[in-house]
Coordinates of C-alpha atoms and ligand atoms in Angstrom, one line a residue:
X12 CA -5.8 -74.5 -176.3
X13 CA -2.8 -76.8 -175.8
X14 CA -1.9 -79.0 -178.8
X15 CA -3.8 -82.3 -178.6
X16 CA -1.6 -85.4 -178.4
X17 CA -2.7 -89.0 -178.7
X18 CA -0.6 -89.6 -175.6
X19 CA 0.9 -86.5 -173.8
X20 CA 4.1 -87.8 -172.3
X21 CA 5.6 -84.3 -172.1
X22 CA 2.8 -83.0 -169.9
X23 CA 3.0 -86.1 -167.7
X24 CA 6.8 -85.7 -167.4
X25 CA 6.6 -82.0 -166.5
X26 CA 4.9 -82.8 -163.2
X27 CA 7.5 -85.3 -162.0
X28 CA 10.6 -83.8 -163.7
X29 CA 12.6 -82.9 -160.7
X30 CA 12.2 -86.3 -159.0
X31 CA 13.0 -88.1 -162.2
X32 CA 16.1 -86.1 -162.9
X33 CA 17.4 -86.7 -159.3
X34 CA 16.7 -90.4 -159.5
X35 CA 18.4 -90.8 -162.9
X36 CA 21.4 -88.8 -161.7
X37 CA 21.7 -91.1 -158.6
X38 CA 21.8 -94.2 -160.8
X39 CA 24.5 -92.6 -162.9
X40 CA 26.5 -91.6 -159.9
X41 CA 26.4 -95.2 -158.5
X42 CA 27.0 -96.7 -162.0
X43 CA 24.8 -99.6 -160.9
X44 CA 23.2 -99.7 -164.4
X45 CA 22.3 -103.4 -164.5
X46 CA 20.4 -105.1 -161.7
X47 CA 21.1 -102.2 -159.3
X48 CA 19.2 -101.6 -156.1
X49 CA 16.5 -99.6 -157.9
X50 CA 15.4 -102.8 -159.8
X51 CA 15.0 -104.7 -156.6
X52 CA 13.1 -101.9 -154.9
X53 CA 10.8 -101.4 -157.9
X54 CA 10.1 -105.2 -157.9
X55 CA 9.2 -105.1 -154.2
X56 CA 7.0 -102.1 -154.6
X57 CA 5.2 -103.5 -157.6
X58 CA 4.6 -106.8 -155.7
X59 CA 3.0 -104.9 -152.9
X60 CA 0.9 -102.8 -155.2
X61 CA -0.4 -105.8 -157.1
X62 CA -0.7 -108.1 -154.1
X63 CA 1.3 -110.7 -155.9
X64 CA 4.2 -112.9 -154.5
X65 CA 6.6 -112.5 -157.4
X66 CA 7.4 -109.8 -159.9
X67 CA 10.2 -110.6 -162.4
X68 CA 11.2 -107.5 -164.3
X69 CA 12.4 -107.9 -167.9
X70 CA 13.2 -105.9 -171.0
X71 CA 9.8 -105.4 -172.6
X72 CA 6.3 -106.8 -172.7
X73 CA 6.9 -109.1 -175.7
X74 CA 9.8 -110.7 -173.8
X75 CA 7.6 -111.0 -170.8
X76 CA 5.1 -113.2 -172.8
X77 CA 7.9 -115.3 -174.3
X78 CA 9.7 -115.9 -171.0
X79 CA 6.4 -116.8 -169.3
X80 CA 5.7 -119.4 -172.0
X81 CA 9.3 -120.7 -171.8
X82 CA 9.1 -120.8 -168.0
X83 CA 5.9 -122.9 -168.2
X84 CA 7.8 -125.4 -170.3
X85 CA 5.5 -125.2 -173.4
X86 CA 6.9 -127.3 -176.2
X87 CA 6.8 -127.1 -180.0
X88 CA 3.5 -128.2 -181.3
X89 CA 1.6 -127.2 -178.1
X90 CA -1.5 -125.2 -179.0
X91 CA -2.0 -121.8 -177.3
X92 CA -5.4 -120.1 -177.6
X93 CA -5.5 -116.3 -177.9
X94 CA -7.8 -113.6 -179.3
X95 CA -7.7 -112.6 -182.9
X96 CA -8.3 -109.0 -181.9
X97 CA -5.1 -108.0 -180.2
X98 CA -1.7 -106.5 -180.6
X99 CA 0.6 -108.8 -182.7
X100 CA 3.1 -109.5 -179.8
X101 CA 0.7 -111.9 -178.2
X102 CA 0.6 -114.3 -181.2
X103 CA 4.2 -113.5 -182.3
X104 CA 5.8 -115.1 -179.3
X105 CA 3.7 -118.2 -179.6
X106 CA 4.8 -118.6 -183.2
X107 CA 8.5 -117.8 -182.4
X108 CA 8.6 -120.6 -179.9
X109 CA 7.2 -123.0 -182.5
X110 CA 4.0 -123.3 -180.5
X111 CA 0.8 -123.3 -182.5
X112 CA -1.3 -120.1 -182.1
X113 CA -5.0 -120.9 -182.1
X114 CA -7.0 -117.7 -182.7
X115 CA -10.5 -117.2 -181.5
X116 CA -13.0 -114.4 -182.0
X117 CA -14.0 -111.7 -179.4
X118 CA -17.3 -110.3 -178.2
X119 CA -18.8 -107.4 -180.1
X120 CA -19.6 -105.3 -177.0
X121 CA -16.6 -105.5 -174.6
X122 CA -14.0 -106.8 -177.3
X123 CA -13.3 -109.5 -174.7
X124 CA -12.2 -113.0 -175.8
X125 CA -15.3 -115.2 -176.5
X126 CA -15.5 -117.9 -173.9
X127 CA -17.6 -120.2 -176.1
X128 CA -15.1 -119.8 -178.9
X129 CA -12.3 -120.8 -176.5
X130 CA -14.2 -123.9 -175.5
X131 CA -14.8 -124.9 -179.1
X132 CA -11.1 -124.4 -179.9
X133 CA -9.7 -126.7 -177.2
X134 CA -8.1 -129.9 -178.4
X135 CA -5.9 -132.6 -176.9
X136 CA -2.9 -130.5 -177.8
X137 CA -4.1 -127.3 -176.1
X138 CA -1.8 -126.3 -173.3
X139 CA -2.6 -122.6 -172.5
X140 CA -5.0 -119.7 -172.9
X141 CA -3.7 -116.2 -173.3
X142 CA -6.5 -113.7 -172.4
X143 CA -5.7 -110.1 -173.4
X144 CA -7.0 -107.4 -171.1
X145 CA -7.7 -105.2 -174.1
X146 CA -7.8 -101.4 -173.9
X147 CA -7.7 -101.5 -170.1
X148 CA -10.4 -103.9 -169.1
X149 CA -10.0 -107.4 -167.8
X150 CA -11.2 -110.4 -169.8
X151 CA -13.8 -112.7 -168.3
X152 CA -11.2 -114.4 -166.0
X153 CA -13.6 -116.5 -163.8
X154 CA -15.0 -118.3 -166.9
X155 CA -11.5 -118.7 -168.3
X156 CA -10.1 -120.1 -165.0
X157 CA -13.0 -122.6 -165.0
X158 CA -12.3 -123.8 -168.5
X159 CA -8.6 -124.0 -167.7
X160 CA -9.2 -126.1 -164.7
X161 CA -11.5 -128.4 -166.5
X162 CA -9.0 -129.0 -169.3
X163 CA -5.8 -128.7 -167.3
X164 CA -4.5 -125.6 -169.1
X165 CA -2.2 -122.7 -168.1
X166 CA -3.6 -119.2 -168.1
X167 CA -1.2 -116.4 -169.2
X168 CA -2.7 -112.9 -168.8
X169 CA -1.5 -110.3 -171.2
X170 CA -1.8 -107.2 -168.9
X171 CA 0.2 -104.8 -171.1
X172 CA -2.9 -102.5 -171.5
X173 CA -4.5 -102.9 -168.1
X174 CA -2.0 -102.5 -165.3
X175 CA -3.8 -101.2 -162.2
X176 CA -7.3 -102.4 -163.2
X177 CA -9.0 -105.0 -161.1
X178 CA -11.2 -108.0 -161.7
X179 CA -14.3 -108.6 -159.7
X180 CA -15.2 -112.2 -158.9
X181 CA -18.8 -113.4 -158.5
X182 CA -18.4 -113.5 -154.7
X183 CA -17.4 -109.8 -154.7
X184 CA -13.7 -110.3 -154.1
X185 CA -11.3 -108.5 -156.4
X186 CA -7.8 -109.1 -157.7
X187 CA -5.5 -106.9 -159.8
X188 CA -5.2 -107.7 -163.5
X189 CA -2.2 -110.0 -164.2
X190 CA -2.4 -111.7 -160.8
X191 CA -5.3 -114.1 -161.5
X192 CA -4.0 -116.7 -163.9
X193 CA -0.8 -118.8 -163.5
X194 CA 1.2 -115.9 -164.8
X195 CA 0.7 -112.3 -165.9
X196 CA 2.8 -110.3 -168.3
X197 CA 3.0 -106.5 -168.7
X198 CA 4.8 -103.8 -170.7
X199 CA 6.3 -100.5 -169.5
X200 CA 6.4 -99.1 -173.1
X201 CA 6.2 -95.3 -172.6
X202 CA 2.6 -94.9 -173.8
X203 CA 1.2 -97.7 -171.5
X204 CA -0.7 -96.8 -168.4
X205 CA 2.6 -97.3 -166.4
X206 CA 5.3 -96.4 -168.9
X207 CA 9.0 -95.9 -168.4
X208 CA 11.3 -93.8 -170.5
X209 CA 12.3 -96.5 -172.9
X210 CA 11.5 -100.2 -173.0
X211 CA 10.6 -102.3 -170.0
X212 CA 8.4 -105.2 -168.9
X213 CA 7.5 -107.6 -166.1
X214 CA 6.1 -111.0 -165.3
X215 CA 3.9 -111.7 -162.3
X216 CA 3.1 -115.0 -160.5
X217 CA 2.1 -116.4 -157.1
X218 CA 3.8 -119.7 -157.9
X219 CA 7.2 -120.0 -156.2
X220 CA 8.4 -122.8 -158.5
X221 CA 7.3 -121.0 -161.7
X222 CA 8.9 -117.7 -160.5
X223 CA 12.3 -119.4 -160.1
X224 CA 12.0 -121.0 -163.5
X225 CA 11.1 -117.6 -165.1
X226 CA 14.0 -115.9 -163.4
X227 CA 16.3 -118.5 -164.7
X228 CA 15.0 -118.3 -168.3
X229 CA 15.3 -114.5 -168.2
X230 CA 18.9 -114.8 -167.1
X231 CA 20.5 -117.0 -169.7
X232 CA 19.1 -120.2 -168.2
X233 CA 21.4 -119.9 -165.2
X234 CA 20.5 -119.9 -161.5
X235 CA 24.2 -119.9 -160.5
X236 CA 26.6 -117.7 -162.4
X237 CA 28.2 -119.5 -165.4
X238 CA 26.1 -122.7 -164.8
X239 CA 23.6 -123.0 -167.6
X240 CA 20.9 -125.6 -167.1
X241 CA 18.9 -124.7 -170.2
X242 CA 18.8 -122.3 -173.1
X243 CA 17.5 -119.0 -171.9
X244 CA 17.4 -115.4 -173.0
X245 CA 18.9 -112.1 -171.8
X246 CA 16.0 -109.9 -170.7
X247 CA 16.5 -107.2 -168.0
X248 CA 14.9 -104.0 -166.9
X249 CA 17.6 -101.2 -166.7
X250 CA 18.2 -99.6 -163.3
X251 CA 17.4 -96.1 -164.8
X252 CA 14.1 -97.4 -166.0
X253 CA 13.3 -99.0 -162.7
X254 CA 14.2 -95.7 -160.9
X255 CA 11.7 -93.9 -163.1
X256 CA 9.1 -96.6 -162.7
X257 CA 9.3 -96.3 -158.9
X258 CA 8.3 -92.7 -159.2
X259 CA 5.5 -93.4 -161.6
X260 CA 4.1 -96.4 -159.8
X261 CA 3.3 -94.1 -156.9
X262 CA 1.1 -92.1 -159.3
X263 CA -0.4 -95.0 -161.1
X264 CA -3.8 -94.9 -159.4
X265 CA -3.9 -91.1 -160.0
X266 CA -3.0 -91.6 -163.6
X267 CA -5.7 -94.3 -164.1
X268 CA -8.2 -92.1 -162.4
X269 CA -7.4 -89.2 -164.8
X270 CA -8.0 -91.6 -167.7
X271 CA -11.3 -92.8 -166.3
X272 CA -12.5 -89.2 -165.8
X273 CA -11.6 -88.3 -169.4
X274 CA -13.5 -91.3 -170.6
X275 CA -16.6 -90.3 -168.6
X276 CA -16.4 -86.9 -170.2
X277 CA -16.2 -88.4 -173.7
X278 CA -19.1 -90.8 -172.8
X279 CA -21.3 -87.9 -171.7
X280 CA -21.0 -86.3 -175.2
X281 CA -21.2 -89.4 -177.2
X282 CA -23.6 -91.8 -175.4
X283 CA -26.8 -90.5 -176.9
X284 CA -25.5 -90.5 -180.5
X285 CA -27.1 -93.3 -182.6
X286 CA -24.0 -93.7 -184.8
X287 CA -21.5 -94.0 -182.0
X288 CA -21.1 -96.8 -179.5
X289 CA -19.1 -95.8 -176.4
X290 CA -16.8 -98.3 -174.7
X291 CA -19.0 -101.0 -173.0
X292 CA -18.0 -101.7 -169.4
X293 CA -17.9 -105.3 -168.3
X294 CA -19.6 -106.2 -165.0
X295 CA -16.6 -108.1 -163.9
X296 CA -13.9 -105.4 -164.3
X297 CA -13.1 -101.8 -164.0
X298 CA -11.7 -100.1 -167.0
X299 CA -8.5 -98.1 -166.9
X300 CA -8.7 -96.8 -170.5
X301 CA -5.4 -97.6 -172.1
X302 CA -7.5 -96.7 -175.1
X303 CA -10.8 -94.9 -175.5
X304 CA -12.3 -96.8 -178.4
X305 CA -15.5 -95.9 -180.2
X306 CA -17.4 -98.2 -182.5
X307 CA -18.8 -96.3 -185.6
X308 CA -22.1 -97.3 -187.0
X309 CA -22.5 -96.3 -190.6
X310 CA -19.8 -93.5 -190.4
X311 CA -17.1 -93.3 -193.1
X312 CA -14.1 -93.8 -190.8
X313 CA -11.4 -92.7 -193.2
X314 CA -13.3 -89.4 -193.9
X315 CA -13.8 -88.9 -190.2
X316 CA -10.1 -89.4 -189.5
X317 CA -9.1 -87.0 -192.3
X318 CA -11.5 -84.4 -190.8
X319 CA -9.9 -84.9 -187.4
X320 CA -6.4 -84.7 -188.8
X321 CA -7.3 -81.4 -190.6
X322 CA -8.4 -80.1 -187.3
X323 CA -5.2 -81.2 -185.4
X324 CA -6.9 -84.1 -183.6
X325 CA -4.9 -87.3 -183.7
X326 CA -6.7 -90.6 -183.7
X327 CA -5.7 -94.3 -184.0
X328 CA -7.0 -97.6 -185.3
X329 CA -6.3 -100.4 -182.9
X330 CA -6.3 -102.7 -184.8
X331 CA -6.8 -102.3 -188.5
X332 CA -6.2 -105.9 -189.6
X333 CA -7.2 -109.1 -187.7
X334 CA -4.3 -111.4 -186.9
X335 CA -5.6 -114.2 -189.1
X336 CA -5.4 -111.9 -192.1
X337 CA -1.9 -110.6 -191.4
X338 CA 0.6 -112.0 -193.9
X339 CA 2.9 -113.4 -191.2
X340 CA 0.1 -115.3 -189.6
X341 CA -1.7 -116.6 -192.7
X342 CA -2.6 -120.2 -192.0
X343 CA -4.7 -122.7 -194.1
X344 CA -6.8 -123.3 -190.9
X345 CA -8.2 -119.7 -191.2
X346 CA -9.8 -117.7 -194.0
X347 CA -11.6 -114.4 -194.3
X348 CA -14.9 -114.5 -192.6
X349 CA -13.9 -117.0 -189.9
X350 CA -13.8 -114.3 -187.2
X351 CA -16.7 -112.0 -188.1
X352 CA -16.7 -109.9 -184.9
X353 CA -13.0 -109.1 -185.1
X354 CA -13.2 -108.4 -188.8
X355 CA -16.1 -106.0 -188.2
X356 CA -14.3 -104.3 -185.3
X357 CA -11.2 -103.8 -187.5
X358 CA -13.4 -101.9 -189.9
X359 CA -15.4 -99.9 -187.4
X360 CA -13.3 -98.9 -184.4
X361 CA -11.5 -95.6 -183.8
X362 CA -9.5 -94.7 -180.7
X363 CA -9.4 -91.1 -179.5
X364 CA -6.7 -89.2 -177.7
X365 CA -6.4 -90.7 -174.2
X366 CA -3.9 -89.8 -171.5
X367 CA -3.5 -88.3 -168.1
X368 CA -3.3 -84.7 -169.2
X369 CA -6.5 -84.2 -171.3
X370 CA -8.3 -81.1 -170.2
X371 CA -12.0 -80.1 -170.6
X372 CA -11.2 -77.6 -173.4
X373 CA -9.5 -80.3 -175.4
X374 CA -12.3 -82.9 -174.8
X375 CA -15.0 -80.4 -175.7
X376 CA -13.1 -79.6 -178.9
X377 CA -12.6 -83.2 -179.9
X378 CA -16.2 -84.3 -179.1
X379 CA -17.6 -81.2 -181.0
X380 CA -15.5 -81.9 -184.0
X381 CA -16.6 -85.5 -184.2
X382 CA -20.3 -84.9 -183.6
X383 CA -20.4 -82.0 -186.1
X384 CA -18.8 -84.3 -188.8
X385 CA -21.2 -87.1 -188.2
X386 CA -24.3 -84.9 -188.1
X387 CA -23.8 -83.5 -191.6
Ligands
PLP425 C1 2.3 -103.2 -175.8 C2 1.7 -104.6 -175.9 C3 2.6 -105.7 -175.8 C4 4.1 -105.6 -176.0 O1 4.8 -104.8 -175.2 P1 6.2 -104.3 -175.7 O2 6.8 -103.7 -174.4 O3 6.0 -103.2 -176.7 O4 7.0 -105.4 -176.1 C5 2.0 -107.0 -175.7 N1 0.7 -107.1 -175.7 C6 -0.2 -106.1 -175.8 C7 -1.7 -106.3 -175.7 C8 0.3 -104.8 -175.8 O5 -0.5 -103.8 -175.9

């Protein structure tokens, strides 16, 4: 059996190696390392894939969130609502910009941000909601859009884990994750569903005016060279990364399909087990399985992980500590027990190896090892 990886980037690379090498060499030969033609081409191809008017590439997913918030003109003291159960980047940029992060709990089945909790958290200072399409599945966007409209709020989608997934509206129409709110943000970190060979990110919007503001923020606050209208940042996608992403974007649906198939194979082995809850699929979204995350019911998680490690099976805990209990985000507004679902999930979830190269032998081995451990 091949060695099991949490994410098998080597196996994925092997299949596209020649094309990637050629593309990288071409960028080097032209020396167009910054804002070269590959960046523009990738931008256009991603716009077409997502069905969105504007893609603005940038340096990473965290920058994408920060630049989106700056482009929307959010001001210190503005409140921004996001989920307590997410990667830290989402709340980090809110805090960095001196906005006020307002955390809310998630739902115990889909891990999706809780709509009622959002509504209860809205005040006269609220300016934006940041739903996170966690683990590869869209948040309940229709309900979020409705709330946003009612209270005149911006919706900033954190699509770092769900690129290529789509949201299904009640009328049956669909849109790609990240193209539904005012603005979408994604990451091309290597382990993401569409990963480059270093850091990368992008911002999506259908709003022409917002797109030009975002381009300006990402480019030192200038729309004409050496004319700076506002304080911006320097955040660019390298041409070499764009060239690699062009190759991988053509495979994205195939990659996501491989993840979905692997998830179905895991499901088949785990679904009848009373001490395991398999990932719950929301009615309103497909799931592209950035992570395959089980909920353990009465299983010693540390002991299970130690057993897996002993048997050369990696695993991950996303996330071990709720944001409101992280030292950097401690706030007198929040205390232990305030977000019981998130606190429970942080104790009970475990993520299994999930990538495009998992084979049946590996999946059988992983599932057998887990079930054997739980059954003793
Ligand atoms: C990965 C990730 C980010 C940040 O992306 P980087 O490219 O690492 O900066 C933001 N939000 C979520 C939910 C992520 O998973």
